[in-house]
Structures are given as C-alpha cells and as structure tokens.
PDB file of C-alpha atoms in Angstrom:
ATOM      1  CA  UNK A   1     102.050 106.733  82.894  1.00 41.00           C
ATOM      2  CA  UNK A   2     100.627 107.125  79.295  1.00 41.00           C
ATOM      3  CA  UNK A   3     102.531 108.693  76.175  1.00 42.00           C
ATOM      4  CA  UNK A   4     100.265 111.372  74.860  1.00 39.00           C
ATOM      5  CA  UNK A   5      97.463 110.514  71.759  1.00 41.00           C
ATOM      6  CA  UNK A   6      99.517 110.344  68.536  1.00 39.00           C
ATOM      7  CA  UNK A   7      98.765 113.204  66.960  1.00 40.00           C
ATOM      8  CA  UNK A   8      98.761 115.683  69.891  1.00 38.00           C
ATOM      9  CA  UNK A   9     101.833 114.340  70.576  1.00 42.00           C
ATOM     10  CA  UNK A  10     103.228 115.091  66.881  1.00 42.00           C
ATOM     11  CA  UNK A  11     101.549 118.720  66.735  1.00 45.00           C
ATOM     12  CA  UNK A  12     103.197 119.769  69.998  1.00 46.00           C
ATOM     13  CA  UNK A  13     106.773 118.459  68.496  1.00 53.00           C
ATOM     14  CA  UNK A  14     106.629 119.528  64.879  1.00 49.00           C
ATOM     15  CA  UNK A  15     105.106 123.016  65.658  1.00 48.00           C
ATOM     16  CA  UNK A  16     108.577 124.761  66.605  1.00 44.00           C
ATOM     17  CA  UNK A  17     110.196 122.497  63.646  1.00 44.00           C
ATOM     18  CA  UNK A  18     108.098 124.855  60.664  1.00 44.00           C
ATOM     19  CA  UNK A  19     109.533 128.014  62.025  1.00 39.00           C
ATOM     20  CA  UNK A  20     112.958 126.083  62.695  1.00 39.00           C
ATOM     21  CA  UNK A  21     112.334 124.862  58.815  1.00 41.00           C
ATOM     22  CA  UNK A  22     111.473 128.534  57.712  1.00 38.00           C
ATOM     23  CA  UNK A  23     114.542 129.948  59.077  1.00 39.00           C
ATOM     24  CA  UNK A  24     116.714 127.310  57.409  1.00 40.00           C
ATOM     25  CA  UNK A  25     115.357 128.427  54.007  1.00 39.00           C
ATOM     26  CA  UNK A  26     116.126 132.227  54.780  1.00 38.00           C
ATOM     27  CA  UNK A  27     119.637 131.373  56.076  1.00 36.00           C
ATOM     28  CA  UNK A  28     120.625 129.044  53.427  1.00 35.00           C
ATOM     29  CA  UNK A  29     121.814 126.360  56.143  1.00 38.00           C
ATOM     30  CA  UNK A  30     120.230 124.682  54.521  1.00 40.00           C
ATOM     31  CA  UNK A  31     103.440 117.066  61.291  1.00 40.00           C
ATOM     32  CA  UNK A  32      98.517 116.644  63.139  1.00 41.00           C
ATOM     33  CA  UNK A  33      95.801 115.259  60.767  1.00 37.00           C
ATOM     34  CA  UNK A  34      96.655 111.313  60.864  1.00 38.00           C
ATOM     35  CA  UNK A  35      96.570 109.829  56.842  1.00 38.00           C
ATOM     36  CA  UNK A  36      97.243 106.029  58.183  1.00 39.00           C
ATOM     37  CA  UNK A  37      97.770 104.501  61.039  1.00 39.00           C
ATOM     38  CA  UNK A  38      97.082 100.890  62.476  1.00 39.00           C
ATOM     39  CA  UNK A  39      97.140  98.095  64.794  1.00 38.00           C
ATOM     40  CA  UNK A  40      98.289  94.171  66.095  1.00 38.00           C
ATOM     41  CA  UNK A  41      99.921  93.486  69.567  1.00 38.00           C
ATOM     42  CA  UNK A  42     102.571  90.777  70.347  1.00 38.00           C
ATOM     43  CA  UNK A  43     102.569  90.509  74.215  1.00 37.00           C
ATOM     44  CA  UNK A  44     104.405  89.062  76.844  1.00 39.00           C
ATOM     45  CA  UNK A  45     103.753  89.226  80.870  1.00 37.00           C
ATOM     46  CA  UNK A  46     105.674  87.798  83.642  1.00 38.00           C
ATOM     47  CA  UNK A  47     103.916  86.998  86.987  1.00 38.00           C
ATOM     48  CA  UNK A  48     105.570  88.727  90.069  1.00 38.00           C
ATOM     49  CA  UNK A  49     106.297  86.873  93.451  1.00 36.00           C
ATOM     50  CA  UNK A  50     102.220  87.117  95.735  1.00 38.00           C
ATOM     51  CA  UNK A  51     101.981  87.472  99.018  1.00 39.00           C
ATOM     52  CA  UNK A  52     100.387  84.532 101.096  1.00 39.00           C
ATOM     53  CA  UNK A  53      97.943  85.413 103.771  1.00 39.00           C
ATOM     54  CA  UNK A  54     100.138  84.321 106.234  1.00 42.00           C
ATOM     55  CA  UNK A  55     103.176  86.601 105.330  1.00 44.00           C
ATOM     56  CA  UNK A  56     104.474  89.190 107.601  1.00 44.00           C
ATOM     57  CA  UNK A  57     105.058  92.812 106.790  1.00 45.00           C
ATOM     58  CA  UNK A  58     108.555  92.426 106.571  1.00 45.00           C
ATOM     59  CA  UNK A  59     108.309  89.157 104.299  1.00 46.00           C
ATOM     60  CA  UNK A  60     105.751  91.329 102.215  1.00 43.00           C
ATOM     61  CA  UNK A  61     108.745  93.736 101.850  1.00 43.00           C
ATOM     62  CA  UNK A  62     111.380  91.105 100.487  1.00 46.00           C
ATOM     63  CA  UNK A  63     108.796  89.493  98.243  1.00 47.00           C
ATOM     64  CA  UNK A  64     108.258  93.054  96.458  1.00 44.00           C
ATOM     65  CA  UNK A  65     112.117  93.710  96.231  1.00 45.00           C
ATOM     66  CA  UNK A  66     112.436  90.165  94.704  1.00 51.00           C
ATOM     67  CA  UNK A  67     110.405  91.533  91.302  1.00 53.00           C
ATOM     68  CA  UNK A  68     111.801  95.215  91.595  1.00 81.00           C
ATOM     69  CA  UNK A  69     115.113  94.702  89.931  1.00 93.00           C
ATOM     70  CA  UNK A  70     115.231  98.449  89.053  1.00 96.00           C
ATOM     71  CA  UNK A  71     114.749 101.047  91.954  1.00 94.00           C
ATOM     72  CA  UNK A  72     115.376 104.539  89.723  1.00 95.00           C
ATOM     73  CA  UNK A  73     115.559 105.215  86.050  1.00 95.00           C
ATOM     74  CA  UNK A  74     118.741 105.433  84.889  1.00 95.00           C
ATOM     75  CA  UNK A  75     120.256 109.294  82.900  1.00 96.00           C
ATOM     76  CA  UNK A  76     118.841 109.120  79.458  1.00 97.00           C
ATOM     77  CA  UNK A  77     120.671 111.234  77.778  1.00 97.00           C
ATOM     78  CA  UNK A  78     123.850 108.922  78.788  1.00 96.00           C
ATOM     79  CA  UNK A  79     122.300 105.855  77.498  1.00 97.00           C
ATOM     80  CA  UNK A  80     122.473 106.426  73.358  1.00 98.00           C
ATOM     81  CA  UNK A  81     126.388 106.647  71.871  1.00 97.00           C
ATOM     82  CA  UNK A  82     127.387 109.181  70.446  1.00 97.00           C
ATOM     83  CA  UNK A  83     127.997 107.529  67.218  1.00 98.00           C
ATOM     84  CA  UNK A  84     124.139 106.454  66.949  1.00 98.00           C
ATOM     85  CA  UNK A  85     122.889 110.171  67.935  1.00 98.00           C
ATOM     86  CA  UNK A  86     125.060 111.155  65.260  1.00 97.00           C
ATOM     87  CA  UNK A  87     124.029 108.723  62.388  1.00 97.00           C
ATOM     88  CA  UNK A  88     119.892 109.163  63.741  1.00 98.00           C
ATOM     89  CA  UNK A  89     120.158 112.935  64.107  1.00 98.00           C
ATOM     90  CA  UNK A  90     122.812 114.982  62.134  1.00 97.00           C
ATOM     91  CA  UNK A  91     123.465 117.984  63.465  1.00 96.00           C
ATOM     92  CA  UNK A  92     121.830 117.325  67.026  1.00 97.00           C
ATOM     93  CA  UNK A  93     124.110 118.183  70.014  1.00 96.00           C
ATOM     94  CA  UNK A  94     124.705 115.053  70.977  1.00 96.00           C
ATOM     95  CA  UNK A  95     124.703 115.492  74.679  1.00 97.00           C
ATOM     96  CA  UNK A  96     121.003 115.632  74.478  1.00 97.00           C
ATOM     97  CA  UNK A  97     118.007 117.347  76.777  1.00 97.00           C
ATOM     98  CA  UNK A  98     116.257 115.823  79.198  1.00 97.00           C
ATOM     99  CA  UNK A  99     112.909 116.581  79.853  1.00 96.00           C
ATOM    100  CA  UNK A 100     111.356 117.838  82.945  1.00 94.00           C
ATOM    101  CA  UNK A 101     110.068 115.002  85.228  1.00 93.00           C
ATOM    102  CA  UNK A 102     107.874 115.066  88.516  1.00 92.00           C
ATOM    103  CA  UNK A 103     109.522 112.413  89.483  1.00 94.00           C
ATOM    104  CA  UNK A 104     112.937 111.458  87.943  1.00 93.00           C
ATOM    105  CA  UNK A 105     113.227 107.750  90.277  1.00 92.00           C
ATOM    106  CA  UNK A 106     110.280 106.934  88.294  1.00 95.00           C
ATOM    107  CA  UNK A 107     110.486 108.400  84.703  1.00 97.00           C
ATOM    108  CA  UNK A 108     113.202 109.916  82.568  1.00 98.00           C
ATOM    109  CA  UNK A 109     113.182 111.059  79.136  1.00 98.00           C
ATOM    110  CA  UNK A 110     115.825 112.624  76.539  1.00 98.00           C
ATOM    111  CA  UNK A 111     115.528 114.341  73.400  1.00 98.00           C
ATOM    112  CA  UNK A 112     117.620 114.947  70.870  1.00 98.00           C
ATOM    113  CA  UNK A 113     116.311 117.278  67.566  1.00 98.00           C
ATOM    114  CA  UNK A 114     117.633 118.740  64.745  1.00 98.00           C
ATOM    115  CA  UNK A 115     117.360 119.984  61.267  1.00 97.00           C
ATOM    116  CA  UNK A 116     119.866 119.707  58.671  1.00 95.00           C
ATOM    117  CA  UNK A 117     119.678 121.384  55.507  1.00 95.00           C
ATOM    118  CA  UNK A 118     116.220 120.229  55.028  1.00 95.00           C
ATOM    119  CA  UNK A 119     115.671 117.131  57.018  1.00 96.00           C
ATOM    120  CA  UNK A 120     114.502 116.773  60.332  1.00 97.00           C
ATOM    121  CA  UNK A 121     114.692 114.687  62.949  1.00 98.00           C
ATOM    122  CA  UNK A 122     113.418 113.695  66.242  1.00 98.00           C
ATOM    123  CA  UNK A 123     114.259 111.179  69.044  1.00 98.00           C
ATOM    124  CA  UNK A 124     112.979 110.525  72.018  1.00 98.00           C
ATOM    125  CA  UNK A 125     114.557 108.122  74.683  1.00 98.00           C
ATOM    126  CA  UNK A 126     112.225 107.304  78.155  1.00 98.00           C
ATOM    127  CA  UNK A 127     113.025 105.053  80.708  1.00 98.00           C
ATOM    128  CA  UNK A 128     109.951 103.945  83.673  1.00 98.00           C
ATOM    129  CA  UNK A 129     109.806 102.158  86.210  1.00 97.00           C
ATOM    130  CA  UNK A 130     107.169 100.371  87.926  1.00 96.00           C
ATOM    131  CA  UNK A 131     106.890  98.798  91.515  1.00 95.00           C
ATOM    132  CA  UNK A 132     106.709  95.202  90.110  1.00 96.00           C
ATOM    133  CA  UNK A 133     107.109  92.953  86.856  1.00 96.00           C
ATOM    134  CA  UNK A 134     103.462  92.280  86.418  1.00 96.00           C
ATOM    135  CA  UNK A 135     102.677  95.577  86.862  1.00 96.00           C
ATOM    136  CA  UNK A 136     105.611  96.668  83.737  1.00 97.00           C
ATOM    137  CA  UNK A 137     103.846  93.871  81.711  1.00 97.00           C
ATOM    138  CA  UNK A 138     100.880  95.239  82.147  1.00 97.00           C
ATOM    139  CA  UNK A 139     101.712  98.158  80.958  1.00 97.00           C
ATOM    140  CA  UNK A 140     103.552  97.216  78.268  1.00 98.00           C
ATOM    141  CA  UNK A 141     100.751  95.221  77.214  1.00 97.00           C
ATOM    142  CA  UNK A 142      98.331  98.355  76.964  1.00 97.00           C
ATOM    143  CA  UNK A 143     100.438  99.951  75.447  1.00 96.00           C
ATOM    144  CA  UNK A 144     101.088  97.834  72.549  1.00 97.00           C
ATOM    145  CA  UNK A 145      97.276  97.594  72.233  1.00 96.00           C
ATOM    146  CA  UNK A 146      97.033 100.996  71.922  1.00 95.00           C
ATOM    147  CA  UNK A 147      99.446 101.429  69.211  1.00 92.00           C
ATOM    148  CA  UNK A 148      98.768  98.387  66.783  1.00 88.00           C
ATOM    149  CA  UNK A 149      99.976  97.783  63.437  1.00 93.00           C
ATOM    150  CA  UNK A 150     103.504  96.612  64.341  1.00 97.00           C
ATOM    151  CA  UNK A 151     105.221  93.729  65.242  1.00 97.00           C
ATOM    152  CA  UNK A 152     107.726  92.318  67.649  1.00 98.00           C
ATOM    153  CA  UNK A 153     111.201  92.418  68.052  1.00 98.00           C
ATOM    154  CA  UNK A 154     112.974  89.373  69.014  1.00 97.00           C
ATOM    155  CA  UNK A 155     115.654  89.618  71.474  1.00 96.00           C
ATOM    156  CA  UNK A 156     114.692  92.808  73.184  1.00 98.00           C
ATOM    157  CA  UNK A 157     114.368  92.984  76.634  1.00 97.00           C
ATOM    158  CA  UNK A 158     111.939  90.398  77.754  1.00 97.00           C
ATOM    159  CA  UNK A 159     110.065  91.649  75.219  1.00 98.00           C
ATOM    160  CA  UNK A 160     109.725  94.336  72.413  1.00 98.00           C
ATOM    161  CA  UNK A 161     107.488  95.548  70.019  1.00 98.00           C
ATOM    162  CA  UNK A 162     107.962  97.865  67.373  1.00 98.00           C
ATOM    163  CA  UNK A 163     104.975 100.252  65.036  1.00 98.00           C
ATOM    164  CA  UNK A 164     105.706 102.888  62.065  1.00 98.00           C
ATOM    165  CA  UNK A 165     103.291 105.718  61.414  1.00 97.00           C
ATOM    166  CA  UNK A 166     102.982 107.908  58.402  1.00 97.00           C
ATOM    167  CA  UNK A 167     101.170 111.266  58.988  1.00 97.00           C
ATOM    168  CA  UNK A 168     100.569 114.035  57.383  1.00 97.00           C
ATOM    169  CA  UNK A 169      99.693 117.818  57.878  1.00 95.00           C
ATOM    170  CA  UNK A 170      99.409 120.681  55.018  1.00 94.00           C
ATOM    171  CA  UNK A 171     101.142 118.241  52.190  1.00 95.00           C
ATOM    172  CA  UNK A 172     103.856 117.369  54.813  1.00 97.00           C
ATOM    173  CA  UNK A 173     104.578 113.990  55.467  1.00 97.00           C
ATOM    174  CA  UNK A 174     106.071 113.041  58.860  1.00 98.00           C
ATOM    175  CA  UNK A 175     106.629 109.100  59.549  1.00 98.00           C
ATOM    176  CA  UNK A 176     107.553 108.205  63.003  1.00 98.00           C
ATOM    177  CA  UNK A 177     108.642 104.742  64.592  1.00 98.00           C
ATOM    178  CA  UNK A 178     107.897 103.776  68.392  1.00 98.00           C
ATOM    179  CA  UNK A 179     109.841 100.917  69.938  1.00 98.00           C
ATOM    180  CA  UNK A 180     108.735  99.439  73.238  1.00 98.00           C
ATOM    181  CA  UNK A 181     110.516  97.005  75.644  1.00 98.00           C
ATOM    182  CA  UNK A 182     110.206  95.349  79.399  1.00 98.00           C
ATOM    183  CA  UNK A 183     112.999  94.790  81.038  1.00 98.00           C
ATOM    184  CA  UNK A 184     112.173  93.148  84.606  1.00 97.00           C
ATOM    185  CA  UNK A 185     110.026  95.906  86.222  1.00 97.00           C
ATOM    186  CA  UNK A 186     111.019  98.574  83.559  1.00 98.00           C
ATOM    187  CA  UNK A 187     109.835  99.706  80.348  1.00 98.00           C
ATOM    188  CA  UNK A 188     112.021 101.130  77.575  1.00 98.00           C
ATOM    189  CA  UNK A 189     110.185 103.916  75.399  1.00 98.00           C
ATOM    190  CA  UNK A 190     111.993 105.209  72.051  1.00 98.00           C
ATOM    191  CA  UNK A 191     110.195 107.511  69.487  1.00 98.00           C
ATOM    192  CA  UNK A 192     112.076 108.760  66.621  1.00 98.00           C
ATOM    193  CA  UNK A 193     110.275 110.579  63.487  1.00 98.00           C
ATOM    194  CA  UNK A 194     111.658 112.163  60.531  1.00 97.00           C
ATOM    195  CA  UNK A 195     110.343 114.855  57.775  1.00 97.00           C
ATOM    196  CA  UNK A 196     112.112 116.074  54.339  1.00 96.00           C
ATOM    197  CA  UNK A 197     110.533 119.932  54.155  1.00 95.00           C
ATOM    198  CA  UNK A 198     112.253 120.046  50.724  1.00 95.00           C
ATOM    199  CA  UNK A 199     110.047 117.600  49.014  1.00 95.00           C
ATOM    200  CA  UNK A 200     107.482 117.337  51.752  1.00 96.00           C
ATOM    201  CA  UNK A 201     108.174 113.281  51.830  1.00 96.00           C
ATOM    202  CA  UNK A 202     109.219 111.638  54.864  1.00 97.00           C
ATOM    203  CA  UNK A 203     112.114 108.945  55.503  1.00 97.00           C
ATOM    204  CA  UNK A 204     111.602 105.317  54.515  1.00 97.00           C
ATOM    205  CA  UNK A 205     109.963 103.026  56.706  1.00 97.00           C
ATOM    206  CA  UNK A 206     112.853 100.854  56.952  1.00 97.00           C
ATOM    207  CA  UNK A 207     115.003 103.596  57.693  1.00 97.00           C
ATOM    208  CA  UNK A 208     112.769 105.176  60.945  1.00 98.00           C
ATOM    209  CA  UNK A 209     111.872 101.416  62.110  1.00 98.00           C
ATOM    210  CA  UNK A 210     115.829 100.203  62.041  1.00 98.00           C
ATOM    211  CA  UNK A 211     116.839 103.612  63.192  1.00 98.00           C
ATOM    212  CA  UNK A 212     114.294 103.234  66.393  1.00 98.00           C
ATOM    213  CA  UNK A 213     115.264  99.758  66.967  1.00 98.00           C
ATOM    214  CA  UNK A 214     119.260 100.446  67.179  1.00 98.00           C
ATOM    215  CA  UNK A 215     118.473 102.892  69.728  1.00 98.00           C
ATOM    216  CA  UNK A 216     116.231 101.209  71.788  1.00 98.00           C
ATOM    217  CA  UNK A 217     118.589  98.107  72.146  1.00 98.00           C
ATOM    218  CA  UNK A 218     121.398 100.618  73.208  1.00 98.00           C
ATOM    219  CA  UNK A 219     118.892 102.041  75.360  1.00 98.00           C
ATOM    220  CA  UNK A 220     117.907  98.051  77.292  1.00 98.00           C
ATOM    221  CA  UNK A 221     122.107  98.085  77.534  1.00 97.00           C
ATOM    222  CA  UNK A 222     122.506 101.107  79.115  1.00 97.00           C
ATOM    223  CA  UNK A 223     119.609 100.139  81.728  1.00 97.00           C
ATOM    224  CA  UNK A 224     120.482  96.686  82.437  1.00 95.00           C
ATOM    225  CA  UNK A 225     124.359  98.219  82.777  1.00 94.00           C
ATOM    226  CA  UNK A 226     122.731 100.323  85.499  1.00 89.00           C
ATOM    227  CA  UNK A 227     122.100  98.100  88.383  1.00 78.00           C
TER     228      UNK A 227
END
C-alpha cells in the first residue's frame, strides 16, 4: 500500500480548499508545482519468527501469529483527542471522516479539514497493517526512502521518522509534514499541511512538524491501546 506521489496527492486535497477559500472571502467568515523538496532515511527493521523446513502447517500458523501483534486497524477517527483536533485544525468537526477503504482490517484513514478565517488546514490519520513485522519494516523502510529530507523521531513506535515539505502553486505556499511509525506489524501514517490564503505564506516549519508529531504519538497510543 503506497501513499500517492506528493504532488498529486496535494492537487487532489487543495483543489476543493480554493473554492472553500473563495467563499470565505465573499461571506466574510472569514497547493501542485513542487518549489523544494528533499531526502535522508533513518531506518529500523525487525526480523519476524521463519519457518524451518521441518515445521508443520499448524506450527507455520503459530509462528505467523507470534509477529502479527495487530489483526485489524483500529477506528481512526477515535484515535486523535479532541483537544489536539482542536488546537491542529480550528474549526474542523472534530469527530472527523473516515475515508473509504477496500478493506478496513487492513487500512483505515481519517480526515479532518477546515478553514478558518483564512487559514487552512489538513490532517490526515492512517493506520495499516501488514501480515508480519519484517514485512511493516519493510515498508516503512521504502517509504522513508521515498520521502527523504527528514529525520527521526526518537521514542516513536519502534521507530519514526518525520519530513516537512514546502510547495507551492499560483504564489500559494502550502507546507505539509508527514510522520511515519512501526509499531510491531503496523505502520502509523499522519499528514497534516497548512496554507494562509490571506498572505499566500504557509505555517512555520516548526509549527506543521510539532503539530504532525503530537498527533502521530496519540495516534501509536490509541493503536497499541487497541489490542
């Protein structure tokens, strides 16, 4: 399971937020051509339990249950408090949406959005789960390839990495954090981006990675909490 490129993924989410924008201005209630982006990976991989030639179907079985600590993904949209979805995104209903899934044992994702006044923001919480460790660190691992530039973040899961990306579309800047963890045969996936369409700027890196990171840890409680 592989987020979507970058940029198609930012187009596809900040395309209903300049009419949403638009119709702020009129009411008074108030991104994707990439500028910078970039890359490191910090990774960490467990080894799960083989099977030896000799091991019957049914000790097969056991050994694969030993490494699958998580059988489902837990509800998403349970799994930030309410006090964080109101700090990250003012003026989002805090109960969240979760997105369609084709399997929901496997993946789940929430989304919380909103614009206030001018500012906007976006976060995205996804829980997946895999059949074993190895396979979850592999996948983690590819994943923090993928999106380099950032660094790790000690004391998350088993193991967490974080990355900050700046974009920019029509003189709108749009910087967005993704925070990564495994947790035993899971992986913990939290996106969170932010705009200003008053002054076209976007939030402070310190402010998207910190705000990323405090959900993504709540997110690794509310998992491990799940078993």
């Amino acid at each position: 399971m592989r987020s979507l490129p970058l940029p198609l993924a930012l187009t596809a989410r900040l395309t209903p937020v300049a009419v949403l924008a638009c119709a702020g201005w009129m009411m008074a209630s108030g991104p994707d051509k990439t500028t910078s982006t970039s890359s490191s990976t910090d990774t960490s991989a467990q080894q799960a339990a083989g099977q030896s030639a000799g091991d019957s179907p049914s000790t097969s079985s056991a050994s694969t249950a030993a490494t699958k600590t998580y059988s489902a993904a837990p509800a998403p949209c349970g799994s930030i408090p309410v006090a964080t979805i109101k700090s990250l995104v003012p003026g989002a209903k805090t109960a969240g949406k979760e997105i369609p899934s084709t399997d929901t044992k496997l993946r789940r994702t929430c989304s919380w959005n909103a614009l206030k006044g001018y500012d906007y923001r976006w976060l995205d919480v996804s829980f997946e789960i895999m059949d074993t460790n190895a396979a979850a660190a592999k996948e983690y691992k590819d994943r923090v390839a993928e999106k380099s530039g950032g660094g790790a973040v000690p004391g998350l899961g088993d193991t967490g990495y974080s990355v900050v990306n700046l974009t920019t579309e029509d003189k709108q800047q749009t910087r967005e954090g993704v925070v990564m963890a495994q947790v035993s045969n899971a992986l913990v996936v939290v996106t969170y981006n932010g705009s200003d369409f008053e002054n076209k700027k976007a939030p402070d890196t310190d402010v998207i990675n910190k705000g990323a990171i405090q959900a993504a840890k709540a997110a690794v409680t509310a998992l491990k909490g799940s078993q």
